[in-house]
Amino acid sequence: MNKNSKSESYAAAGVDITAGYKAVELMKAHIARTIVQSKPDDIGGFGGLFTLDLTGYKNPILVSGTDGVGTKLKMAFLMDKHNTVGIDCVAMCVNDVICCGAKPLFFLDYIACGKNVPEKIADIVSGICDGCVMAHSELVGGETAEMPGFYPVDEYDLAGFSVGIVDKDKVIDNKKMAVGDVMIALPSSGVHSNGFSLVRKVFDVENCDIKSPLEALGGKSLGETLLTPTKIYVKPVLALLDEVEVKGISHITGGGFYENMPRSIPDGLKVVIKKEDVKILPIFKLLQETGNIPERDMFNTFNMGVGMSIIVKAEDVEKSLSILKAHGEDAYVIGHIEASDSDEKININL
């Protein structure tokens, strides 16, 4: 900590430089957990350092992704629980990167707040580090911006940036997808980090009891259920890519099935899904009933219990399911690929 740096004038304007130093000190033990191959001498410099090992790569391509947590942060504020939204931030980025077949390498975060409370910032970063460990990705740097008058003193925003690597000939580009291929679903942990503007409106979370257990949610509270972190799929998907030819991957985020699944399907093909084959989580049933939301809107907004979809050859289905289940994923078949004579790339029997 720099004990010689302190500005009374800046502090009077609402920015405490020393709080920033303290936050960095509190972060260091968490960040150290994420270091895989780099050996930075210090944390808090002007740039994040990463040792790039290209062993085994013939034509490496870097793949990047960036995202935030969105209005799910409101749930963290209401629950006064800040050590899980960092997992969401990492997940939203690394889950996108692996859709190209890339292995996440490192991560950077950006936290903007109304008031820098070092212990709260360290709590947020602890969640980011948990996510990085799950993704086998190093947290090499970040930024905490104290912005009084712009954000309320007890609120913050959180975003991140991930970089991964893949050999050019292993990039997943859906060019080999064909009629008869099969779509496998990887279950989500809940709402993940999308659609929370609608979720908050339906449940009126600012004015309802979000902490009492609900039978419809298996005894969990609404707040606990909604704050459940986004699942990170890096390790099971990379394990699958090592052994099976994967023809397409979709991360099911905002826009649900209808927007995300078609992104991995080429023109002339479509995925056909039976609604009864989708293992819909209780939170989505409660959300639909409470908000009287049309079924198509549900599938066009939320993940409905499917956080990621993967397309493989029919003869590789059993092997794929076995690999994914060995890595903790209760994967199951959700649909198959058919020819399409229109621009429709997804058909669900709603």
Steps between C-alpha positions, in 0.01 A plus 500: 500500500629846409485688829629823344213537253197676645295792371272676746348701214418187299358335814277804556364442148411143597800301374722331758830401336613307807187282484612394156839395633340304781264325258798387290676363808187305597467361145851357473440173684194430285679583175791273587259203487443558128863500387562195281817565302586869527718620788437875531715669763222727614131579463385854437732608218391678183458185292412137557782261410443150365758241396376356170595135446449402134622143540285271286341781298570512126295805403367657820211744497405719795129516579358777721170563673360773722181533703354617828260375765216738411212579729549174690726722711182644651446162666847519654417844638168383644652185652815686606701208359785590270729196477316315221429758227866483401441139396221625274734756346764241416240249380337737254837555332670160510183313399494711184868440427468120518221508239783551248689205645749726678663440837471810725841631605453816702239743627476867594221666698356850526314614812339844514352610831352797680724447801804275530447283805814281490340201669207502254731535199711212629182295541406565138849409382495180707205389285683597182793288616269208577374524142852519362599187692196319360599613149871424553562862404734754660379834635785718372361844574202728527374842598298636788352841425348702783240731343308701764193676367482259208415182692315486835746450786382142565485384136748395233526363147712206396636391162782282374712392207635156412764387251534140384700302245422236238679353198356629173406153378310432825275807491135392521328657198198267431609434140486123551155493660255268321149358512482235771742667739384521861477789746605436861391725785718599796274600791514853639519582870204737473425830331876562463556869416238582239144628495520659844318817398195281435567281806517802730181644352302175530599430860519868602815405690551840659165473680449129566639249749798351320657328802230258617506136379255411223358152445491561124879545509574192706529692825738764368417869516434705188808712567727200548367334185536808281849573630625147416815553290515427129648158434845491339529230233868532408644176640229257379486658155877499455506135611237421236690687229807287569315179409201579280440701184270781610312673220343791685471655846258765625511686830134559593489856627259791442264411217466144624465207261373699203788744480797293614458147363466615135837678531677162485291365210580568130249602235294213365477321834293531817483340842172332596424492873210346690400720791434195715867400462618824660569464873351831605608623844241597766604867498388533138163339570447738793609795288260411216205446734562813706548726200248327272774493236426334163694179450680622190616811686643275772703302244597824327628667819636239742717189488210294646748264668740456207819703537683367197420285196747283311452333161676171416459209259233248596760225541691719750205570730558226757872571521432872534246448779743272681783756484279788611350302788849396611571871537193568710249598231159330497492535122213366289372497141270792427455501120625404155597671176269499199501672161334842481355657187457839668700732724361315803787337692307383804165326549347439843154345533358765732 
